[in-house]
Backbone as a printed PyTorch tensor [residue, N CA C, xyz], in Angstrom:
tensor([[[ 41.8860, -24.9920, 113.5410],
         [ 41.8780, -25.2050, 112.1040],
         [ 43.3280, -25.2480, 111.6400]],

        [[ 43.5670, -26.0100, 110.6180],
         [ 44.9250, -26.1450, 110.0970],
         [ 45.4190, -24.8310, 109.5260]],

        [[ 46.6230, -24.4620, 109.9340],
         [ 47.2120, -23.2240, 109.4440],
         [ 47.3570, -23.1830, 107.9340]],

        [[ 47.7020, -24.3320, 107.3300],
         [ 47.8830, -24.3530, 105.8720],
         [ 46.5740, -24.0740, 105.1490]],

        [[ 45.4390, -24.5240, 105.7230],
         [ 44.1450, -24.2560, 105.0940],
         [ 43.8010, -22.7700, 105.1900]],

        [[ 44.0690, -22.1850, 106.3450],
         [ 43.8280, -20.7480, 106.5090],
         [ 44.7090, -19.9460, 105.5540]],

        [[ 45.9610, -20.3620, 105.4320],
         [ 46.8880, -19.6720, 104.5330],
         [ 46.4100, -19.7710, 103.0810]],

        [[ 45.9450, -20.9410, 102.7010],
         [ 45.4420, -21.1330, 101.3360],
         [ 44.1990, -20.2790, 101.0900]],

        [[ 43.3040, -20.2080, 102.0540],
         [ 42.1290, -19.3380, 101.9190],
         [ 42.5620, -17.8870, 101.7520]],

        [[ 43.5610, -17.4780, 102.5230],
         [ 44.0880, -16.1190, 102.4000],
         [ 44.6140, -15.8410, 101.0060]],

        [[ 45.3520, -16.7990, 100.4500],
         [ 45.8940, -16.6320,  99.0930],
         [ 44.7880, -16.5340,  98.0460]],

        [[ 43.8290, -17.4330,  98.1440],
         [ 42.7780, -17.4900,  97.1160],
         [ 41.8060, -16.3210,  97.1820]],

        [[ 41.6520, -15.7370,  98.3520],
         [ 40.6980, -14.6310,  98.5010],
         [ 41.3320, -13.2590,  98.3040]],

        [[ 42.6500, -13.2230,  98.1560],
         [ 43.3640, -11.9440,  98.1090],
         [ 42.8140, -10.9950,  97.0460]],

        [[ 42.5290, -11.4950,  95.8570],
         [ 42.0300, -10.6120,  94.7960],
         [ 40.5190, -10.3790,  94.8940]],

        [[ 39.8180, -11.2560,  95.6020],
         [ 38.3580, -11.1440,  95.7100],
         [ 37.9540, -10.2450,  96.8740]],

        [[ 38.5690, -10.5030,  98.0340],
         [ 38.2440,  -9.7390,  99.2370],
         [ 39.5140,  -9.6170, 100.0840]],

        [[ 40.3240,  -8.5760,  99.8410],
         [ 41.6180,  -8.4540, 100.5170],
         [ 41.5230,  -8.3950, 102.0440]],

        [[ 40.4690,  -7.8140, 102.5780],
         [ 40.3410,  -7.7110, 104.0390],
         [ 40.1420,  -9.0980, 104.6470]],

        [[ 39.2210,  -9.8680, 104.0910],
         [ 38.9810, -11.2250, 104.5930],
         [ 40.2250, -12.0830, 104.3670]],

        [[ 40.8830, -11.9040, 103.2360],
         [ 42.1140, -12.6510, 102.9560],
         [ 43.1690, -12.3760, 104.0230]],

        [[ 43.3110, -11.1190, 104.4100],
         [ 44.3040, -10.7790, 105.4330],
         [ 43.9510, -11.4070, 106.7760]],

        [[ 42.6660, -11.4560, 107.1040],
         [ 42.2610, -12.0820, 108.3690],
         [ 42.6280, -13.5610, 108.3580]],

        [[ 42.3500, -14.2500, 107.2480],
         [ 42.7370, -15.6610, 107.1560],
         [ 44.2490, -15.8140, 107.2760]],

        [[ 45.0050, -14.9260, 106.6690],
         [ 46.4660, -14.9830, 106.7450],
         [ 46.9440, -14.7680, 108.1810]],

        [[ 46.3310, -13.8290, 108.8880],
         [ 46.7050, -13.5870, 110.2860],
         [ 46.3470, -14.7830, 111.1710]],

        [[ 45.2080, -15.3970, 110.9110],
         [ 44.8450, -16.5880, 111.6850],
         [ 45.8290, -17.7220, 111.3980]],

        [[ 46.2870, -17.8170, 110.1510],
         [ 47.2880, -18.8180, 109.8040],
         [ 48.5660, -18.5890, 110.6090]],

        [[ 48.9570, -17.3300, 110.7400],
         [ 50.1370, -16.9820, 111.5330],
         [ 49.9470, -17.4190, 112.9870]],

        [[ 48.7500, -17.1520, 113.5440],
         [ 48.4680, -17.5610, 114.9250],
         [ 48.6050, -19.0720, 115.0800]],

        [[ 48.0190, -19.8160, 114.1450],
         [ 48.0690, -21.2770, 114.2290],
         [ 49.5040, -21.7840, 114.0920]],

        [[ 50.2950, -21.1400, 113.2480],
         [ 51.7070, -21.5250, 113.1120],
         [ 52.4530, -21.2700, 114.4220]],

        [[ 52.1380, -20.1590, 115.0850],
         [ 52.7600, -19.8590, 116.3770],
         [ 52.3800, -20.9290, 117.4020]],

        [[ 51.0960, -21.3110, 117.4240],
         [ 50.6620, -22.3510, 118.3630],
         [ 51.3990, -23.6610, 118.0820]],

        [[ 51.4990, -24.0170, 116.8040],
         [ 52.2090, -25.2470, 116.4380],
         [ 53.6750, -25.1640, 116.8560]],

        [[ 54.2700, -23.9920, 116.7030],
         [ 55.6580, -23.8070, 117.1210],
         [ 55.8380, -24.0170, 118.6130]],

        [[ 54.9040, -23.4720, 119.4150],
         [ 54.9600, -23.6810, 120.8670],
         [ 54.8880, -25.1740, 121.1880]],

        [[ 53.9450, -25.8580, 120.5520],
         [ 53.7700, -27.2850, 120.8290],
         [ 54.9750, -28.0950, 120.3680]],

        [[ 55.4960, -27.7890, 119.1900],
         [ 56.6700, -28.5150, 118.7010],
         [ 57.8690, -28.3060, 119.6100]],

        [[ 58.0560, -27.0840, 120.0970],
         [ 59.1600, -26.8040, 121.0240],
         [ 58.9710, -27.5840, 122.3180]],

        [[ 57.7480, -27.5640, 122.8450],
         [ 57.4770, -28.2970, 124.0830],
         [ 57.7240, -29.7880, 123.8900]],

        [[ 57.2660, -30.3290, 122.7800],
         [ 57.4660, -31.7520, 122.5310],
         [ 58.9460, -32.0880, 122.3910]],

        [[ 59.7010, -31.2280, 121.7100],
         [ 61.1310, -31.5100, 121.5270],
         [ 61.8690, -31.4970, 122.8600]],

        [[ 61.3940, -30.6990, 123.8110],
         [ 62.0110, -30.6920, 125.1370],
         [ 61.8710, -32.0390, 125.8380]],

        [[ 60.8960, -32.8320, 125.4120],
         [ 60.6750, -34.1560, 125.9840],
         [ 61.0530, -35.2610, 124.9930]],

        [[ 61.8800, -34.8870, 124.0030],
         [ 62.3360, -35.8250, 122.9650],
         [ 61.1780, -36.4880, 122.2210]],

        [[ 60.1470, -35.7210, 121.9540],
         [ 59.0000, -36.1940, 121.1860],
         [ 58.8910, -35.3760, 119.9110]],

        [[ 58.3060, -35.9760, 118.8950],
         [ 58.0860, -35.2580, 117.6370],
         [ 56.8000, -35.7710, 117.0060]],

        [[ 56.1750, -34.9060, 116.2630],
         [ 54.9530, -35.2660, 115.5570],
         [ 55.1130, -34.8230, 114.1140]],

        [[ 55.1340, -35.7930, 113.2190],
         [ 55.2930, -35.4890, 111.7980],
         [ 53.9860, -35.8080, 111.0880]],

        [[ 53.2470, -34.7630, 110.7290],
         [ 51.9740, -34.9580, 110.0420],
         [ 52.1200, -34.8780, 108.5290]],

        [[ 53.3440, -34.7390, 108.0540],
         [ 53.5810, -34.6360, 106.6270],
         [ 53.0800, -35.8360, 105.8420]],

        [[ 53.0940, -37.0020, 106.4780],
         [ 52.6400, -38.2010, 105.7730],
         [ 51.1660, -38.1140, 105.3960]],

        [[ 50.3960, -37.3150, 106.1120],
         [ 48.9710, -37.1930, 105.7950],
         [ 48.7420, -36.6390, 104.3940]],

        [[ 49.5510, -35.6690, 104.0160],
         [ 49.3590, -35.0670, 102.6950],
         [ 49.7970, -36.0070, 101.5780]],

        [[ 50.6300, -36.9800, 101.9070],
         [ 51.1190, -37.9040, 100.8850],
         [ 50.2840, -39.1800, 100.8080]],

        [[ 49.7900, -39.6460, 101.9330],
         [ 49.1760, -40.9730, 101.9830],
         [ 47.6770, -40.9790, 102.2460]],

        [[ 47.0750, -39.8480, 102.4160],
         [ 45.6660, -39.8290, 102.7870],
         [ 44.8320, -39.2070, 101.6840]],

        [[ 43.7080, -39.8430, 101.4020],
         [ 42.7510, -39.2710, 100.4770],
         [ 41.8750, -38.3110, 101.2700]],

        [[ 41.6650, -37.1330, 100.7450],
         [ 40.8670, -36.1410, 101.4450],
         [ 39.4280, -36.1610, 100.9590]],

        [[ 38.5310, -35.9010, 101.8730],
         [ 37.1100, -35.8100, 101.5650],
         [ 36.7410, -34.3470, 101.4470]],

        [[ 36.0130, -34.0020, 100.4140],
         [ 35.5820, -32.6230, 100.2400],
         [ 34.3570, -32.3670, 101.1020]],

        [[ 34.3850, -31.2820, 101.8550],
         [ 33.2310, -30.8180, 102.6120],
         [ 32.8810, -29.4280, 102.1250]],

        [[ 31.6040, -29.1520, 102.0420],
         [ 31.1760, -27.8090, 101.6660],
         [ 31.7110, -26.8190, 102.6930]],

        [[ 32.0310, -25.5970, 102.2570],
         [ 32.5880, -24.6060, 103.1900],
         [ 31.7490, -24.3980, 104.4450]],

        [[ 30.4210, -24.4250, 104.3280],
         [ 29.6180, -24.1600, 105.5250],
         [ 29.8990, -25.1850, 106.6210]],

        [[ 30.1810, -26.4430, 106.2520],
         [ 30.4820, -27.4480, 107.2610],
         [ 31.8260, -27.1710, 107.9250]],

        [[ 32.7830, -26.7240, 107.1260],
         [ 34.0850, -26.3480, 107.6750],
         [ 33.9070, -25.1660, 108.6260]],

        [[ 33.0810, -24.1920, 108.2290],
         [ 32.8560, -23.0110, 109.0680],
         [ 32.1720, -23.3840, 110.3800]],

        [[ 31.1550, -24.2610, 110.3270],
         [ 30.4900, -24.7020, 111.5600],
         [ 31.4970, -25.3640, 112.4930]],

        [[ 32.2110, -26.3510, 111.9490],
         [ 33.1480, -27.1190, 112.7650],
         [ 34.2440, -26.2310, 113.3410]],

        [[ 34.7580, -25.3180, 112.5260],
         [ 35.8270, -24.4360, 112.9950],
         [ 35.3090, -23.4780, 114.0500]],

        [[ 34.1410, -22.9120, 113.8210],
         [ 33.5360, -22.0160, 114.8130],
         [ 33.4330, -22.7290, 116.1620]],

        [[ 32.8490, -23.9180, 116.1640],
         [ 32.6770, -24.6430, 117.4250],
         [ 34.0170, -25.0040, 118.0480]],

        [[ 34.9440, -25.4540, 117.2330],
         [ 36.2580, -25.8230, 117.7400],
         [ 36.9550, -24.6360, 118.3960]],

        [[ 36.9150, -23.4900, 117.7380],
         [ 37.5960, -22.3050, 118.2740],
         [ 36.9200, -21.8040, 119.5470]],

        [[ 35.6020, -21.7270, 119.5490],
         [ 34.8940, -21.1990, 120.7190],
         [ 34.9690, -22.1580, 121.9050]],

        [[ 34.7440, -23.4420, 121.6390],
         [ 34.8220, -24.4110, 122.7320],
         [ 36.2660, -24.5310, 123.2080]],

        [[ 37.2140, -24.4980, 122.2670],
         [ 38.6260, -24.5130, 122.6450],
         [ 38.9710, -23.3430, 123.5400]],

        [[ 38.4440, -22.1640, 123.2060],
         [ 38.6930, -20.9860, 124.0430],
         [ 38.2360, -21.2490, 125.4730]],

        [[ 37.0170, -21.7310, 125.6410],
         [ 36.4980, -21.9300, 127.0000],
         [ 37.2780, -22.9960, 127.7440]],

        [[ 37.7020, -24.0300, 127.0530],
         [ 38.5300, -25.0540, 127.7140],
         [ 39.8730, -24.4560, 128.1260]],

        [[ 40.5200, -23.7520, 127.1980],
         [ 41.8410, -23.1970, 127.4710],
         [ 41.7890, -22.1120, 128.5380]],

        [[ 40.7700, -21.2740, 128.4910],
         [ 40.6950, -20.1930, 129.4830],
         [ 40.4400, -20.7770, 130.8700]],

        [[ 39.7160, -21.8970, 130.9480],
         [ 39.5180, -22.5700, 132.2380],
         [ 40.8470, -23.0790, 132.7750]],

        [[ 41.6560, -23.6630, 131.8970],
         [ 42.9840, -24.1340, 132.3110],
         [ 43.8370, -22.9470, 132.7430]],

        [[ 43.8190, -21.8860, 131.9480],
         [ 44.6120, -20.6950, 132.2630],
         [ 44.2220, -20.1330, 133.6310]],

        [[ 42.9320, -19.9890, 133.8720],
         [ 42.4720, -19.4350, 135.1610],
         [ 42.8580, -20.3410, 136.3210]],

        [[ 42.7850, -21.6460, 136.1030],
         [ 43.2170, -22.5860, 137.1370],
         [ 44.7010, -22.3810, 137.4460]],

        [[ 45.5050, -22.2290, 136.3970],
         [ 46.9420, -22.0340, 136.6050],
         [ 47.2430, -20.6920, 137.2590]],

        [[ 46.4380, -19.6810, 136.9830],
         [ 46.6180, -18.3860, 137.6490],
         [ 46.3440, -18.5150, 139.1480]],

        [[ 45.3280, -19.2880, 139.4970],
         [ 44.9920, -19.4940, 140.9160],
         [ 45.9600, -20.4640, 141.5930]],

        [[ 46.5630, -21.3450, 140.8120],
         [ 47.4440, -22.3870, 141.3480],
         [ 48.7610, -22.4110, 140.5700]],

        [[ 49.6030, -21.3940, 140.7410],
         [ 50.8390, -21.3160, 139.9470],
         [ 51.7740, -22.5100, 140.1480]],

        [[ 51.6380, -23.1990, 141.2610],
         [ 52.4840, -24.3760, 141.4940],
         [ 52.1570, -25.5120, 140.5120]],

        [[ 51.0070, -25.4490, 139.8580],
         [ 50.6440, -26.4580, 138.8540],
         [ 51.2020, -26.1360, 137.4710]],

        [[ 51.7690, -24.9610, 137.3140],
         [ 52.3280, -24.5660, 136.0180],
         [ 53.6900, -25.2250, 135.8800]],

        [[ 53.6980, -26.3810, 135.2380],
         [ 54.8940, -27.2100, 135.2040],
         [ 55.8110, -26.9240, 134.0290]],

        [[ 55.3420, -26.1270, 133.0880],
         [ 56.1160, -25.9640, 131.8660],
         [ 55.9640, -24.5360, 131.3520]],

        [[ 57.0240, -23.9470, 130.7840],
         [ 56.9680, -22.5480, 130.3270],
         [ 55.9080, -22.2630, 129.2630]],

        [[ 55.4490, -23.2800, 128.5550],
         [ 54.4160, -23.0830, 127.5340],
         [ 53.2140, -22.3250, 128.0980]],

        [[ 52.8940, -22.5860, 129.3480],
         [ 51.7030, -21.9810, 129.9400],
         [ 51.8550, -20.4850, 130.1890]],

        [[ 53.0740, -19.9650, 130.0850],
         [ 53.2570, -18.5150, 130.1980],
         [ 52.6130, -17.7890, 129.0210]],

        [[ 52.4190, -18.4930, 127.9140],
         [ 51.8310, -17.9030, 126.7050],
         [ 50.3520, -18.2440, 126.5500]],

        [[ 49.8160, -18.8910, 127.5470],
         [ 48.4760, -19.4530, 127.4150],
         [ 47.3800, -18.3960, 127.2970]],

        [[ 47.5150, -17.2720, 127.9850],
         [ 46.4640, -16.2550, 127.9040],
         [ 46.3280, -15.7410, 126.4690]],

        [[ 47.4530, -15.4430, 125.8210],
         [ 47.3990, -14.9900, 124.4280],
         [ 46.8310, -16.0710, 123.5150]],

        [[ 47.1870, -17.2920, 123.7720],
         [ 46.6730, -18.4110, 122.9940],
         [ 45.1480, -18.4540, 123.1180]],

        [[ 44.6610, -18.3280, 124.3480],
         [ 43.2120, -18.3310, 124.5810],
         [ 42.5330, -17.2180, 123.7940]],

        [[ 43.1220, -16.0380, 123.8220],
         [ 42.5150, -14.9070, 123.1170],
         [ 42.5530, -15.1120, 121.6030]],

        [[ 43.6050, -15.7630, 121.0990],
         [ 43.6380, -16.1060, 119.6720],
         [ 42.4390, -16.9810, 119.3200]],

        [[ 42.2040, -18.0020, 120.1350],
         [ 41.0810, -18.9090, 119.8730],
         [ 39.7590, -18.1480, 119.8800]],

        [[ 39.5920, -17.2520, 120.8270],
         [ 38.3560, -16.4780, 120.9300],
         [ 38.1590, -15.5950, 119.6980]],

        [[ 39.2230, -14.9100, 119.2750],
         [ 39.1320, -14.0580, 118.0800],
         [ 38.8170, -14.8700, 116.8270]],

        [[ 39.4270, -16.0380, 116.7110],
         [ 39.1440, -16.8860, 115.5510],
         [ 37.6710, -17.2910, 115.5480]],

        [[ 37.1610, -17.6510, 116.7180],
         [ 35.7400, -17.9950, 116.8200],
         [ 34.8500, -16.8260, 116.4560]],

        [[ 35.2330, -15.6230, 116.8960],
         [ 34.4520, -14.4260, 116.5480],
         [ 34.4400, -14.1940, 115.0420]],

        [[ 35.5700, -14.4270, 114.3990],
         [ 35.6420, -14.2530, 112.9500],
         [ 34.7170, -15.2410, 112.2380]],

        [[ 34.7390, -16.4930, 112.6860],
         [ 33.8600, -17.4740, 112.0480],
         [ 32.3930, -17.2050, 112.3670]],

        [[ 32.1140, -16.6110, 113.5160],
         [ 30.7480, -16.1580, 113.8020],
         [ 30.3260, -15.1350, 112.7580]],

        [[ 31.2050, -14.1860, 112.4760],
         [ 30.8950, -13.1460, 111.4870],
         [ 30.6850, -13.7540, 110.1000]],

        [[ 31.5100, -14.7320, 109.7360],
         [ 31.3380, -15.3900, 108.4330],
         [ 29.9650, -16.0480, 108.3530]],

        [[ 29.6040, -16.7740, 109.4050],
         [ 28.3100, -17.4610, 109.3910],
         [ 27.1470, -16.4740, 109.3520]],

        [[ 27.2550, -15.3920, 110.1090],
         [ 26.1760, -14.3950, 110.1160],
         [ 26.0890, -13.6350, 108.7950]],

        [[ 27.2200, -13.4830, 108.1200],
         [ 27.2310, -12.7740, 106.8380],
         [ 26.6620, -13.6340, 105.7080]],

        [[ 26.5310, -14.9120, 105.9570],
         [ 25.9900, -15.8400, 104.9590],
         [ 24.7450, -16.5080, 105.5420]],

        [[ 23.6150, -15.7990, 105.5910],
         [ 22.4190, -16.3370, 106.2590],
         [ 21.9950, -17.7110, 105.7340]],

        [[ 22.2740, -17.9970, 104.4770],
         [ 21.8980, -19.3020, 103.9360],
         [ 22.6470, -20.4370, 104.6370]],

        [[ 23.7530, -20.1170, 105.3220],
         [ 24.4930, -21.1370, 106.0610],
         [ 23.8100, -21.5130, 107.3700]],

        [[ 22.9690, -20.6420, 107.8990],
         [ 22.4510, -20.8780, 109.2520],
         [ 20.9350, -20.8310, 109.3960]],

        [[ 20.2110, -20.4270, 108.3830],
         [ 18.7860, -20.1610, 108.5840],
         [ 17.8260, -21.2730, 108.1860]],

        [[ 18.2450, -22.3010, 107.4960],
         [ 17.2810, -23.3450, 107.1500],
         [ 17.3270, -24.4780, 108.1780]],

        [[ 16.3540, -25.3540, 108.1340],
         [ 16.2540, -26.4150, 109.1400],
         [ 17.4330, -27.3770, 109.0590]],

        [[ 17.9650, -27.6080, 107.8470],
         [ 19.1070, -28.5060, 107.7080],
         [ 20.3450, -27.9270, 108.3900]],

        [[ 20.5290, -26.6360, 108.2390],
         [ 21.6770, -25.9820, 108.8720],
         [ 21.5760, -26.0630, 110.3850]],

        [[ 20.3790, -25.9060, 110.8970],
         [ 20.1960, -25.9920, 112.3550],
         [ 20.5070, -27.4010, 112.8580]],

        [[ 20.0950, -28.4150, 112.0800],
         [ 20.4250, -29.7920, 112.4590],
         [ 21.9320, -30.0350, 112.3970]],

        [[ 22.5850, -29.5570, 111.3360],
         [ 24.0330, -29.7190, 111.2250],
         [ 24.7410, -29.0270, 112.3810]],

        [[ 24.2790, -27.8500, 112.7200],
         [ 24.8900, -27.1130, 113.8230],
         [ 24.7670, -27.9020, 115.1230]],

        [[ 23.6020, -28.4600, 115.3640],
         [ 23.4120, -29.2830, 116.5740],
         [ 24.2990, -30.5230, 116.5350]],

        [[ 24.4060, -31.1280, 115.3470],
         [ 25.2640, -32.2990, 115.1970],
         [ 26.7140, -31.9580, 115.5430]],

        [[ 27.2280, -30.8670, 114.9830],
         [ 28.6110, -30.4790, 115.2610],
         [ 28.8010, -30.1800, 116.7420]],

        [[ 27.8680, -29.4830, 117.3220],
         [ 27.9700, -29.1460, 118.7450],
         [ 27.9930, -30.4280, 119.5830]],

        [[ 27.0660, -31.3280, 119.3100],
         [ 27.0060, -32.5880, 120.0400],
         [ 28.2800, -33.4010, 119.8420]],

        [[ 28.7760, -33.4790, 118.6180],
         [ 29.9770, -34.2750, 118.3660],
         [ 31.1980, -33.6900, 119.0710]],

        [[ 31.2980, -32.3690, 119.1220],
         [ 32.4190, -31.7430, 119.8240],
         [ 32.3290, -32.0400, 121.3210]],

        [[ 31.1430, -31.9000, 121.9090],
         [ 30.9950, -32.1680, 123.3400],
         [ 31.2290, -33.6410, 123.6690]],

        [[ 30.7620, -34.5440, 122.8150],
         [ 31.0120, -35.9650, 123.0530],
         [ 32.5110, -36.2470, 122.9960]],

        [[ 33.1830, -35.6820, 122.0070],
         [ 34.6300, -35.8670, 121.8930],
         [ 35.3420, -35.3330, 123.1310]],

        [[ 34.9480, -34.1380, 123.5810],
         [ 35.5580, -33.5730, 124.7880],
         [ 35.3130, -34.4880, 125.9830]],

        [[ 34.0950, -34.9620, 126.1340],
         [ 33.7580, -35.8330, 127.2600],
         [ 34.6130, -37.0980, 127.2270]],

        [[ 34.6780, -37.7300, 126.0640],
         [ 35.4650, -38.9600, 125.9540],
         [ 36.9430, -38.7070, 126.2210]],

        [[ 37.4680, -37.6020, 125.7240],
         [ 38.8740, -37.2760, 125.9830],
         [ 39.1240, -37.0070, 127.4560]],

        [[ 38.1790, -36.3520, 128.1180],
         [ 38.3610, -35.9920, 129.5230],
         [ 38.1440, -37.1620, 130.4740]],

        [[ 37.4200, -38.1810, 130.0370],
         [ 37.0520, -39.2660, 130.9470],
         [ 37.6160, -40.6190, 130.5380]],

        [[ 38.6690, -40.6030, 129.7370],
         [ 39.3070, -41.8730, 129.3910],
         [ 40.0620, -42.3910, 130.6020]],

        [[ 40.0070, -43.6970, 130.7710],
         [ 40.6390, -44.3140, 131.9260],
         [ 42.0580, -44.4780, 131.7600]]])
C-alpha cells in the first residue's frame, strides 16, 4: 500500500482513534523504508523511478474503504509469502544473493506479514465488510486477480 495513503489515514484518524492512527503511521514508516531500499538499489544501477507525475496528471477513482482493505490485505499477505519464499531460497543458496538489499529481506517480509495481520483485524472488526454474499464475491475477485497478476508476472517470456 502507498505510504502516503497510510500516512494520511494516520493523520485523519488521530483524533478519532489514536491507537489505529499510530498503527497506520508506523506502517507508513515501514513503506517509506522499503521505498528507500528500492530507491537506493535502483540508484546503484543508475536507475530512477519518479512517480510524482501521477499526482499531477492522473485522475483518481474513489473506491470504498472495504475494497482498499481487501486489496491491501491480499497484497500484504501474498507479498509476504512470495518474499519469504525468496528469502528462504537465498538463505539456502547464499551465492544467489547478488545485492546487499537482500540482507534486509527478512525484516521486510515480517513487515508485510504484520501489515496483513493488521488489515485482517480491520476486516474482522467490521463484519459488514466480510459477511454478505457481495463481500465474499469481491474477496474472491481480489484473490483471483492477485493470483492472475502474479502468474502473468512470473511467466512472462
